[in-house]
Tab-separated table of C-alpha atoms in Angstrom:
chain	number	residue	atom	x	y	z
A	8	MET	CA	19.627	9.398	3.210
A	9	ALA	CA	16.011	8.199	3.184
A	10	ARG	CA	13.294	9.988	1.260
A	11	ARG	CA	9.839	10.602	2.634
A	12	LEU	CA	6.427	11.078	1.042
A	13	SER	CA	3.072	11.996	2.539
A	14	TYR	CA	-0.052	11.100	0.563
A	15	SER	CA	-3.686	11.726	1.513
A	16	ALA	CA	-6.736	10.115	-0.046
A	17	ARG	CA	-10.084	11.732	0.674
A	18	PHE	CA	-13.329	9.780	0.669
A	19	THR	CA	-16.986	10.790	0.828
A	20	GLN	CA	-17.764	7.722	2.926
A	21	PRO	CA	-17.471	7.773	6.731
A	22	ALA	CA	-14.248	6.465	8.272
A	23	GLU	CA	-16.103	3.582	9.898
A	24	THR	CA	-17.336	2.377	6.492
A	25	LEU	CA	-13.851	2.466	4.980
A	26	TYR	CA	-12.461	0.615	7.998
A	27	GLN	CA	-15.240	-1.955	7.678
A	28	ALA	CA	-14.285	-2.533	4.025
A	29	GLN	CA	-10.608	-3.039	4.844
A	30	SER	CA	-11.588	-5.396	7.662
A	31	THR	CA	-13.134	-7.716	5.082
A	32	ARG	CA	-11.025	-10.427	3.415
A	33	GLN	CA	-13.043	-10.056	0.203
A	34	TYR	CA	-11.890	-6.426	-0.128
A	35	TRP	CA	-8.251	-7.547	-0.341
A	36	ASP	CA	-8.966	-10.604	-2.508
A	37	ASP	CA	-10.812	-8.408	-4.996
A	38	MET	CA	-7.946	-5.890	-5.011
A	39	MET	CA	-5.410	-8.612	-5.764
A	40	ALA	CA	-7.647	-9.934	-8.539
A	41	GLY	CA	-7.521	-6.445	-10.075
A	42	PHE	CA	-3.718	-6.371	-9.833
A	43	GLN	CA	-3.546	-9.604	-11.847
A	44	MET	CA	-4.107	-7.573	-15.017
A	45	ILE	CA	-0.692	-6.009	-14.386
A	46	SER	CA	1.022	-8.853	-12.571
A	47	PRO	CA	-0.464	-12.363	-12.858
A	48	HIS	CA	1.165	-13.586	-9.647
A	49	CYS	CA	-0.389	-11.720	-6.744
A	50	ALA	CA	-2.398	-12.929	-3.788
A	51	VAL	CA	-3.412	-12.363	-0.205
A	52	GLU	CA	-0.901	-14.415	1.809
A	53	SER	CA	-2.705	-13.953	5.117
A	54	PHE	CA	-5.484	-11.890	6.635
A	55	THR	CA	-6.735	-11.352	10.180
A	56	SER	CA	-9.342	-8.993	11.527
A	57	ASP	CA	-10.556	-8.982	15.127
A	58	GLU	CA	-11.001	-6.675	18.111
A	59	THR	CA	-7.264	-5.833	18.066
A	60	GLY	CA	-7.372	-4.527	14.484
A	61	LEU	CA	-6.513	-5.893	11.082
A	62	LYS	CA	-3.428	-7.266	9.396
A	63	VAL	CA	-3.013	-8.304	5.778
A	64	ILE	CA	0.022	-9.668	3.955
A	65	LEU	CA	0.034	-9.321	0.169
A	66	LYS	CA	2.504	-10.900	-2.233
A	67	GLN	CA	2.988	-9.665	-5.787
A	68	THR	CA	5.482	-10.680	-8.463
A	69	ILE	CA	6.466	-8.178	-11.140
A	70	GLY	CA	8.398	-9.552	-14.107
A	71	ARG	CA	11.876	-8.150	-14.571
A	72	ASP	CA	10.888	-7.145	-18.104
A	73	GLN	CA	8.138	-4.900	-16.646
A	74	LEU	CA	10.581	-2.969	-14.468
A	75	PRO	CA	12.032	0.398	-15.508
A	76	PRO	CA	15.549	0.116	-17.011
A	77	LEU	CA	17.169	1.629	-13.903
A	78	ALA	CA	15.576	-1.030	-11.685
A	79	GLN	CA	16.628	-3.770	-14.109
A	80	THR	CA	20.268	-2.804	-13.544
A	81	VAL	CA	19.865	-3.651	-9.848
A	82	LEU	CA	17.461	-6.611	-9.943
A	83	MET	CA	18.591	-9.568	-12.016
A	84	LYS	CA	15.309	-11.508	-11.761
A	85	ASP	CA	11.599	-10.941	-11.203
A	86	MET	CA	10.745	-8.666	-8.302
A	87	VAL	CA	8.689	-10.332	-5.546
A	88	ILE	CA	7.125	-7.763	-3.239
A	89	THR	CA	5.744	-8.751	0.144
A	90	ARG	CA	3.602	-6.016	1.607
A	91	GLU	CA	2.179	-5.978	5.128
A	92	GLU	CA	-0.524	-3.537	6.221
A	93	THR	CA	-2.045	-3.082	9.656
A	94	PHE	CA	-4.627	-0.913	11.324
A	95	GLY	CA	-5.325	-0.948	15.032
A	96	PRO	CA	-8.866	-1.265	16.359
A	97	TYR	CA	-11.301	1.256	14.924
A	98	ASP	CA	-11.136	4.620	16.682
A	99	PRO	CA	-13.761	7.166	15.579
A	100	ASP	CA	-11.248	10.003	16.031
A	101	ASN	CA	-8.112	8.509	14.444
A	102	THR	CA	-7.323	4.886	13.589
A	103	LYS	CA	-3.598	4.267	13.189
A	104	GLY	CA	-1.601	1.599	11.457
A	105	ASP	CA	1.543	0.940	9.509
A	106	TYR	CA	2.818	-0.819	6.429
A	107	THR	CA	6.028	-2.245	5.042
A	108	ALA	CA	7.131	-3.641	1.725
A	109	SER	CA	10.090	-5.907	1.225
A	110	ILE	CA	11.858	-7.568	-1.683
A	111	PRO	CA	14.108	-10.603	-1.041
A	112	ALA	CA	17.703	-9.466	-1.540
A	113	GLY	CA	16.240	-6.066	-2.351
A	114	PRO	CA	18.467	-3.024	-2.406
A	115	GLY	CA	16.495	-1.018	0.136
A	116	SER	CA	13.599	-0.675	2.530
A	117	LEU	CA	10.122	0.786	2.553
A	118	GLN	CA	8.082	1.498	5.646
A	119	GLY	CA	5.191	3.743	6.407
A	120	TRP	CA	2.553	4.902	8.830
A	121	GLN	CA	-1.097	5.413	8.063
A	122	GLU	CA	-4.030	6.984	9.779
A	123	LEU	CA	-7.746	6.998	9.019
A	124	PHE	CA	-9.721	9.932	10.382
A	125	PRO	CA	-13.094	11.616	9.841
A	126	THR	CA	-13.516	14.885	7.963
A	127	GLU	CA	-16.503	17.159	7.422
A	128	THR	CA	-17.188	15.524	4.061
A	129	GLY	CA	-16.308	11.875	4.863
A	130	CYS	CA	-12.838	10.692	5.819
A	131	THR	CA	-9.169	10.713	4.872
A	132	ILE	CA	-6.453	8.093	4.860
A	133	ARG	CA	-3.023	9.688	5.219
A	134	LYS	CA	0.026	7.582	4.409
A	135	THR	CA	3.548	8.680	5.248
A	136	THR	CA	6.205	6.582	3.553
A	137	GLU	CA	9.948	6.402	3.987
A	138	VAL	CA	12.140	4.666	1.399
A	139	LYS	CA	15.841	4.014	1.548
A	140	VAL	CA	18.069	2.422	-1.092
A	141	PHE	CA	21.498	1.178	-0.075
A	142	ILE	CA	23.270	1.365	-3.461
A	143	PRO	CA	25.716	4.244	-3.907
A	144	PHE	CA	25.320	6.525	-6.935
A	145	VAL	CA	21.809	5.297	-7.911
A	146	ASN	CA	20.169	5.388	-4.488
A	147	GLY	CA	18.567	8.824	-4.961
A	148	LYS	CA	17.209	7.981	-8.403
A	149	LEU	CA	15.793	4.632	-7.239
A	150	GLU	CA	14.244	6.204	-4.131
A	151	GLN	CA	12.563	8.864	-6.273
A	152	LEU	CA	11.347	6.197	-8.719
A	153	MET	CA	9.849	4.218	-5.831
A	154	LEU	CA	8.035	7.274	-4.471
A	155	VAL	CA	6.611	8.221	-7.876
A	156	ASN	CA	5.307	4.676	-8.321
A	157	LEU	CA	3.872	4.704	-4.795
A	158	VAL	CA	1.811	7.817	-5.560
A	159	ASP	CA	0.347	6.006	-8.573
A	160	LEU	CA	-0.337	2.914	-6.439
A	161	PHE	CA	-1.939	4.898	-3.595
A	162	ARG	CA	-4.110	6.826	-6.067
A	163	ALA	CA	-5.283	3.611	-7.757
A	164	GLU	CA	-5.966	1.969	-4.389
A	165	ALA	CA	-8.006	4.973	-3.228
A	166	GLU	CA	-10.132	4.799	-6.384
A	167	TYR	CA	-10.531	1.064	-5.866
A	168	ALA	CA	-11.563	1.552	-2.205
A	169	ALA	CA	-14.221	4.137	-3.040
A	170	ASP	CA	-15.608	1.941	-5.810
A	171	TRP	CA	-15.538	-1.237	-3.701
A	172	VAL	CA	-17.385	0.458	-0.837
A	173	LYS	CA	-20.055	1.769	-3.246
A	174	LYS	CA	-20.616	-1.696	-4.693
A	175	ASN	CA	-20.363	-3.775	-1.522
A	176	LEU	CA	-21.367	-1.760	1.568
């Protein structure tokens, strides 16, 4: 059975400004440069932004020795994560997109939906994630571990986004 998580990040900047940031290749390159402190092998694989929206593919390698012991029992080598994020064209009321993360020969799946919308004080990005692990007996524990780590990732990315916008837009 899959597990689901909903996470919201609130920003003081307008939705259009946050969308503009994410529509910039430099935003993603700078984010990957920040991840290199944790994982030296991470990069933007591809990036497009046009009138149809934006799409970015990120690749990050996490050393097996950096993984929690439970994950090490399942993965016998470094974990290579390919993450794809999209947003449709900017909509002042609600811009929608999705995201996935995959690991070659990985024991599960991760997919999600995101929306960017204005609020009285700025804007919010809401991410709804679904994870599923296909290994009996440890699936629930691994799914929960993935969701806990996603909250930390989403929180760090929200802080990064607010800071990047302040410095660059």
